[in-house]
Tab-separated table of C-alpha atoms in Angstrom:
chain	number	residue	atom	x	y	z
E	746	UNK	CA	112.365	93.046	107.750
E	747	UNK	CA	109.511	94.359	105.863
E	748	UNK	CA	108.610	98.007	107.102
E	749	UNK	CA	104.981	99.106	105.509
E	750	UNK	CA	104.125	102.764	105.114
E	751	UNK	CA	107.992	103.648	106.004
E	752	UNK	CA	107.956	107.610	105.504
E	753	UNK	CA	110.854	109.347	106.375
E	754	UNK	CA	112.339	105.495	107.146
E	755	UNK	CA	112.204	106.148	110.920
E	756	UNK	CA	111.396	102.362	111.433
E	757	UNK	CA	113.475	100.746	108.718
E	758	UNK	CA	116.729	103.111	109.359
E	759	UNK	CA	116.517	101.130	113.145
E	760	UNK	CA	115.817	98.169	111.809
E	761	UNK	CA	119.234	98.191	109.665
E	762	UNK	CA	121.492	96.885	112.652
E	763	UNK	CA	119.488	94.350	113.667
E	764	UNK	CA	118.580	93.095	109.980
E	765	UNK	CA	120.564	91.772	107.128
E	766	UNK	CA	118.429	93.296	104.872
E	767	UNK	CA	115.403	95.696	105.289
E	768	UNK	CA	112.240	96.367	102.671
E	769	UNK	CA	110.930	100.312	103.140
E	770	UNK	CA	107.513	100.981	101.326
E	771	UNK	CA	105.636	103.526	101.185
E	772	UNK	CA	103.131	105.231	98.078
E	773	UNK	CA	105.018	108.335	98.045
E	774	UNK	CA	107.964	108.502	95.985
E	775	UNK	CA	108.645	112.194	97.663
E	776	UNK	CA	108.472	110.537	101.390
E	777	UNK	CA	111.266	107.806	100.168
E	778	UNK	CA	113.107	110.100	98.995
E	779	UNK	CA	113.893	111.694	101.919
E	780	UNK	CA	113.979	108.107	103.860
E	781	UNK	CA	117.153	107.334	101.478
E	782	UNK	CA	118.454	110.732	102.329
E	783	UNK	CA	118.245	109.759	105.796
E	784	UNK	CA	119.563	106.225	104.935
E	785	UNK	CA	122.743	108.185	103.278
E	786	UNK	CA	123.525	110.626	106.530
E	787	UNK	CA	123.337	107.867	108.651
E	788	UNK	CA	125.514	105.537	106.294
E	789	UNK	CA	122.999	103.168	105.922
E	790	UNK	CA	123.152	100.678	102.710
E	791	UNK	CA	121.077	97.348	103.383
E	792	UNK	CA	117.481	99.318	103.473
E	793	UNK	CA	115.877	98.497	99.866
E	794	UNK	CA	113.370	101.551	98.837
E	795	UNK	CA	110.258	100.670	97.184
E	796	UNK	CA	106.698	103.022	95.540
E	797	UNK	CA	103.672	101.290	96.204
E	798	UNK	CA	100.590	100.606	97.879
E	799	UNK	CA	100.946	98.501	101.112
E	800	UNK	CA	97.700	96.643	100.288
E	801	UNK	CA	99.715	95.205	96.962
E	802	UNK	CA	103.159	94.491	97.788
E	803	UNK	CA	101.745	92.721	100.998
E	804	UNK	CA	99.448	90.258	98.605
E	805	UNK	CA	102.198	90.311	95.910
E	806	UNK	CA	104.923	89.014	98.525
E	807	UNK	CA	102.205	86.447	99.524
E	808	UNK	CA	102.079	85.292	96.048
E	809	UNK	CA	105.910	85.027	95.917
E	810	UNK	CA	105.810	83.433	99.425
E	811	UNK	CA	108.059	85.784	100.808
E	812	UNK	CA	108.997	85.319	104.705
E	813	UNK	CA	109.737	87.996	107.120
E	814	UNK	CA	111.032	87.941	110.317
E	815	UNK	CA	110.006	91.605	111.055
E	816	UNK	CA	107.267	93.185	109.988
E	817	UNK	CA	106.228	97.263	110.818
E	818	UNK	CA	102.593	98.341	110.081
E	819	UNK	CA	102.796	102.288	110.658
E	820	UNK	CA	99.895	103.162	108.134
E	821	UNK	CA	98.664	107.332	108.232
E	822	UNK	CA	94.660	107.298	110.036
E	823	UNK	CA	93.094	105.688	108.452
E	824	UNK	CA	89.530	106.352	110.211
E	825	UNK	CA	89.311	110.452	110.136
E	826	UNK	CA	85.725	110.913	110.971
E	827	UNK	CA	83.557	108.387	113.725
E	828	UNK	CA	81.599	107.435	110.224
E	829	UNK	CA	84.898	105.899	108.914
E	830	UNK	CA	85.567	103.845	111.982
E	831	UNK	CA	83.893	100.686	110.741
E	832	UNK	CA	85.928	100.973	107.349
E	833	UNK	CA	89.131	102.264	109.121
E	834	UNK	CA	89.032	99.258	111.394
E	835	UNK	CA	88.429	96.776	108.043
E	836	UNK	CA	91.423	98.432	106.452
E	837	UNK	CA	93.821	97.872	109.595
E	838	UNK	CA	92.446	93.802	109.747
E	839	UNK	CA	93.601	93.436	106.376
E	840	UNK	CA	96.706	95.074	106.305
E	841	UNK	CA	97.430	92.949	109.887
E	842	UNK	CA	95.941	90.007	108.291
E	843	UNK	CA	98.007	89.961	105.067
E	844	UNK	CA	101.304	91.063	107.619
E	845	UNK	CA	100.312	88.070	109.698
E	846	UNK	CA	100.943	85.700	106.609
E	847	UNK	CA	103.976	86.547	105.678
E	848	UNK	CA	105.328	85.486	109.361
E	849	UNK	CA	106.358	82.504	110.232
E	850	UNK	CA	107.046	81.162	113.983
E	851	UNK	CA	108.998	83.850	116.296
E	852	UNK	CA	108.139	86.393	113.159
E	853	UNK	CA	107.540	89.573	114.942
E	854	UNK	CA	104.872	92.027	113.722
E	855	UNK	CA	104.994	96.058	115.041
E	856	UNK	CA	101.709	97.189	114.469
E	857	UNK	CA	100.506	101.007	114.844
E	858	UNK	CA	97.406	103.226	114.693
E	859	UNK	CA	97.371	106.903	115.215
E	860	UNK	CA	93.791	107.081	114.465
E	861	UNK	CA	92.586	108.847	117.590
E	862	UNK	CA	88.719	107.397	116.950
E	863	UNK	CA	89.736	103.745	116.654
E	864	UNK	CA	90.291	103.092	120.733
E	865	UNK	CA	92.923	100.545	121.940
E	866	UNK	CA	90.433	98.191	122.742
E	867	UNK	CA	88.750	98.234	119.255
E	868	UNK	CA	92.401	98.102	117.907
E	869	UNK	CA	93.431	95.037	120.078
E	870	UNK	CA	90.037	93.068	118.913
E	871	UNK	CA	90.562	93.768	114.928
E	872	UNK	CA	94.569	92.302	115.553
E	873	UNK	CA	92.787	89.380	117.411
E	874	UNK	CA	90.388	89.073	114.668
E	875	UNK	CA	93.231	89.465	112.068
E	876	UNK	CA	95.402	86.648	113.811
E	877	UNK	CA	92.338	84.048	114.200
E	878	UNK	CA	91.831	84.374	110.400
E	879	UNK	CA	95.498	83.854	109.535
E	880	UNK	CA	95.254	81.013	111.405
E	881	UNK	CA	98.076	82.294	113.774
E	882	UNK	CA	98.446	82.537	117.180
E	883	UNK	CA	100.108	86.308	119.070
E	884	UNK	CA	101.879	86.859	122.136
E	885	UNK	CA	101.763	90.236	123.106
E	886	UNK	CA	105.510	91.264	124.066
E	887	UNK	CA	104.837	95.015	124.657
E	888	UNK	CA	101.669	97.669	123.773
E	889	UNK	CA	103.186	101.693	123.526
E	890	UNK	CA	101.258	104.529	123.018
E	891	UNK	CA	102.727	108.147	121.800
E	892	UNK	CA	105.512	109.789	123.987
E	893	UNK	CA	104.908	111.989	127.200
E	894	UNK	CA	105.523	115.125	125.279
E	895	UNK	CA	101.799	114.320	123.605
E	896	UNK	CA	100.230	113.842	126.795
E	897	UNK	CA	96.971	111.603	127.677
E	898	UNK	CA	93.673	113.494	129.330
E	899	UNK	CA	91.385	110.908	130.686
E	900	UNK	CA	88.231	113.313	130.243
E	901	UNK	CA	89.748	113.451	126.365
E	902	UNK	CA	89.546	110.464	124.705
E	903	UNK	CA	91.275	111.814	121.831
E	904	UNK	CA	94.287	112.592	123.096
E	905	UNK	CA	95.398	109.177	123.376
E	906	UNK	CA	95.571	108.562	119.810
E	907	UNK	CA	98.405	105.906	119.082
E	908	UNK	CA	98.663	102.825	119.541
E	909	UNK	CA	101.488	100.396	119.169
E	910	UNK	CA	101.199	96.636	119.597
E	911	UNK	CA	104.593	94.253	119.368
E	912	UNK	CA	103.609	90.995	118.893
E	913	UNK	CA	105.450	87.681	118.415
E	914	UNK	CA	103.727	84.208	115.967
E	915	UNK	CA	103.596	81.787	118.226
Protein backbone atom coordinates (compact mmCIF):
# COMPACT_ATOMS: atom_id res chain seq x y z
CA UNK A 1 0.00 0.00 0.00
CA UNK A 2 1.08 3.39 -0.88
CA UNK A 3 -0.46 6.02 1.65
CA UNK A 4 0.15 9.81 0.17
CA UNK A 5 0.21 12.76 2.53
CA UNK A 6 0.28 10.14 5.63
CA UNK A 7 0.64 12.67 8.70
CA UNK A 8 0.46 11.31 11.91
CA UNK A 9 0.20 7.67 9.82
CA UNK A 10 -3.50 7.36 10.74
CA UNK A 11 -4.09 5.58 7.31
CA UNK A 12 -0.89 3.59 6.91
CA UNK A 13 -0.78 2.39 10.80
CA UNK A 14 -4.43 0.54 9.58
CA UNK A 15 -3.22 -0.43 6.64
CA UNK A 16 -0.30 -2.57 8.40
CA UNK A 17 -2.59 -5.74 9.08
CA UNK A 18 -3.99 -5.95 6.00
CA UNK A 19 -0.61 -5.22 4.00
CA UNK A 20 2.68 -6.92 3.76
CA UNK A 21 4.29 -3.88 3.42
CA UNK A 22 3.06 -0.20 3.59
CA UNK A 23 4.79 3.20 1.92
CA UNK A 24 3.89 6.49 4.35
CA UNK A 25 4.77 9.90 2.63
CA UNK A 26 4.36 12.91 3.53
CA UNK A 27 6.70 16.53 3.01
CA UNK A 28 7.10 16.97 6.59
CA UNK A 29 9.83 15.26 8.21
CA UNK A 30 8.26 16.60 11.76
CA UNK A 31 4.66 14.93 10.81
CA UNK A 32 6.62 11.40 10.14
CA UNK A 33 8.14 11.63 12.90
CA UNK A 34 5.46 11.36 15.01
CA UNK A 35 3.71 8.70 12.45
CA UNK A 36 6.83 6.32 13.41
CA UNK A 37 6.23 7.19 16.99
CA UNK A 38 2.85 6.01 16.54
CA UNK A 39 4.12 3.05 14.39
CA UNK A 40 6.46 2.16 17.62
CA UNK A 41 3.43 2.33 20.44
CA UNK A 42 1.41 0.35 18.41
CA UNK A 43 4.30 -2.22 17.54
CA UNK A 44 4.11 -1.64 14.12
CA UNK A 45 7.33 -2.57 11.82
CA UNK A 46 6.27 -3.14 8.02
CA UNK A 47 5.22 0.79 7.48
CA UNK A 48 8.34 2.30 5.41
CA UNK A 49 8.62 6.29 6.23
CA UNK A 50 9.47 8.51 3.48
CA UNK A 51 10.11 13.01 3.04
CA UNK A 52 8.77 14.14 -0.05
CA UNK A 53 6.40 15.73 -2.20
CA UNK A 54 3.42 13.49 -3.26
CA UNK A 55 3.46 15.03 -6.76
CA UNK A 56 7.23 13.34 -7.14
CA UNK A 57 7.31 10.09 -5.56
CA UNK A 58 3.90 9.41 -7.40
CA UNK A 59 5.72 10.20 -11.02
CA UNK A 60 9.01 8.70 -9.70
CA UNK A 61 7.20 5.26 -8.79
CA UNK A 62 5.63 5.58 -12.31
CA UNK A 63 9.00 5.73 -13.75
CA UNK A 64 10.09 2.66 -11.71
CA UNK A 65 6.72 1.02 -12.59
CA UNK A 66 5.87 0.41 -9.21
CA UNK A 67 2.34 -1.43 -8.53
CA UNK A 68 0.11 -0.90 -5.66
CA UNK A 69 -2.66 -2.62 -4.53
CA UNK A 70 -3.74 0.22 -2.12
CA UNK A 71 -3.44 3.51 -2.62
CA UNK A 72 -4.62 6.59 0.12
CA UNK A 73 -4.85 10.19 -1.27
CA UNK A 74 -5.48 12.30 2.07
CA UNK A 75 -3.78 15.59 0.73
CA UNK A 76 -4.31 19.04 3.33
CA UNK A 77 -7.05 21.70 1.17
CA UNK A 78 -5.86 22.27 -1.25
CA UNK A 79 -8.47 25.02 -2.60
CA UNK A 80 -8.57 27.68 0.52
CA UNK A 81 -10.29 30.53 -1.12
CA UNK A 82 -13.42 30.07 -4.07
CA UNK A 83 -10.49 31.76 -6.43
CA UNK A 84 -8.35 28.58 -5.87
CA UNK A 85 -11.09 26.16 -6.72
CA UNK A 86 -10.21 25.81 -10.38
CA UNK A 87 -6.43 25.15 -9.38
CA UNK A 88 -7.39 23.09 -6.23
CA UNK A 89 -9.52 20.86 -8.39
CA UNK A 90 -6.35 20.55 -11.15
CA UNK A 91 -4.12 19.60 -8.26
CA UNK A 92 -6.55 16.74 -6.89
CA UNK A 93 -6.91 15.30 -10.93
CA UNK A 94 -3.35 14.92 -10.96
CA UNK A 95 -2.56 13.55 -7.83
CA UNK A 96 -5.78 10.93 -8.64
CA UNK A 97 -4.52 10.64 -12.07
CA UNK A 98 -0.88 9.73 -11.29
CA UNK A 99 -2.57 7.31 -8.14
CA UNK A 100 -4.73 5.82 -10.84
CA UNK A 101 -1.52 4.57 -12.75
CA UNK A 102 0.11 2.95 -10.40
CA UNK A 103 -3.08 0.48 -9.98
CA UNK A 104 -3.58 -2.30 -11.63
CA UNK A 105 -7.00 -4.45 -11.81
CA UNK A 106 -8.83 -4.82 -8.23
CA UNK A 107 -6.09 -1.95 -7.11
CA UNK A 108 -8.06 0.05 -4.70
CA UNK A 109 -7.62 3.84 -4.48
CA UNK A 110 -8.98 5.90 -1.03
CA UNK A 111 -9.28 9.22 -2.15
CA UNK A 112 -10.06 12.37 0.23
CA UNK A 113 -10.75 16.12 0.14
CA UNK A 114 -11.38 18.26 3.11
CA UNK A 115 -11.55 21.27 1.04
CA UNK A 116 -14.93 22.59 2.13
CA UNK A 117 -15.22 24.82 -1.39
CA UNK A 118 -14.57 21.90 -3.73
CA UNK A 119 -18.37 20.19 -3.41
CA UNK A 120 -18.80 16.38 -3.72
CA UNK A 121 -20.13 16.69 -6.97
CA UNK A 122 -17.17 18.76 -8.37
CA UNK A 123 -14.95 16.17 -6.49
CA UNK A 124 -16.71 13.06 -8.05
CA UNK A 125 -16.36 14.73 -11.77
CA UNK A 126 -12.40 15.61 -11.41
CA UNK A 127 -11.96 11.51 -10.13
CA UNK A 128 -14.11 10.71 -13.27
CA UNK A 129 -12.05 12.96 -15.28
CA UNK A 130 -8.83 11.58 -13.62
CA UNK A 131 -9.90 7.83 -14.36
CA UNK A 132 -10.96 8.53 -18.19
CA UNK A 133 -7.41 9.93 -18.71
CA UNK A 134 -5.65 6.99 -17.07
CA UNK A 135 -7.43 5.06 -19.24
CA UNK A 136 -9.06 3.16 -16.25
CA UNK A 137 -12.28 2.29 -15.40
CA UNK A 138 -13.81 2.88 -11.17
CA UNK A 139 -16.35 1.19 -9.30
CA UNK A 140 -17.42 3.12 -6.55
CA UNK A 141 -17.45 0.66 -3.40
CA UNK A 142 -18.30 3.31 -0.73
CA UNK A 143 -18.31 7.53 -0.61
CA UNK A 144 -17.82 8.86 3.46
CA UNK A 145 -17.89 12.16 4.52
CA UNK A 146 -16.46 13.48 8.11
CA UNK A 147 -17.93 11.87 11.34
CA UNK A 148 -21.26 12.96 13.15
CA UNK A 149 -19.34 14.80 15.76
CA UNK A 150 -18.62 17.53 12.71
CA UNK A 151 -22.09 17.76 11.80
CA UNK A 152 -23.68 18.71 8.20
CA UNK A 153 -26.16 22.03 7.97
CA UNK A 154 -27.96 21.93 4.73
CA UNK A 155 -28.39 25.90 4.72
CA UNK A 156 -24.27 25.65 5.24
CA UNK A 157 -22.62 24.36 2.53
CA UNK A 158 -19.45 24.47 4.26
CA UNK A 159 -19.95 22.36 6.82
CA UNK A 160 -19.84 19.38 4.80
CA UNK A 161 -16.32 19.65 3.95
CA UNK A 162 -14.83 16.03 3.42
CA UNK A 163 -15.12 13.87 1.18
CA UNK A 164 -13.98 10.32 0.87
CA UNK A 165 -14.36 8.17 -2.24
CA UNK A 166 -13.22 4.18 -2.16
CA UNK A 167 -12.90 3.07 -5.40
CA UNK A 168 -11.88 -0.24 -7.01
CA UNK A 169 -9.84 -0.49 -11.10
CA UNK A 170 -11.98 -2.34 -12.82
Amino acid sequence: ALDCFSSSGGFALHLDGRCEQVEAVDASEATLGRAKQNAGLNQIENVQFRVGNVFDVLATHAAQKRRFQIIVLDPPAFAKSKSSINKAISGYKEINLKALRLLDSGGILVTCSCSHHISPADFSEMLAAAALDAGKTLRILEQRVQSQDHPVLLNVPETLYLKCTIAEVL
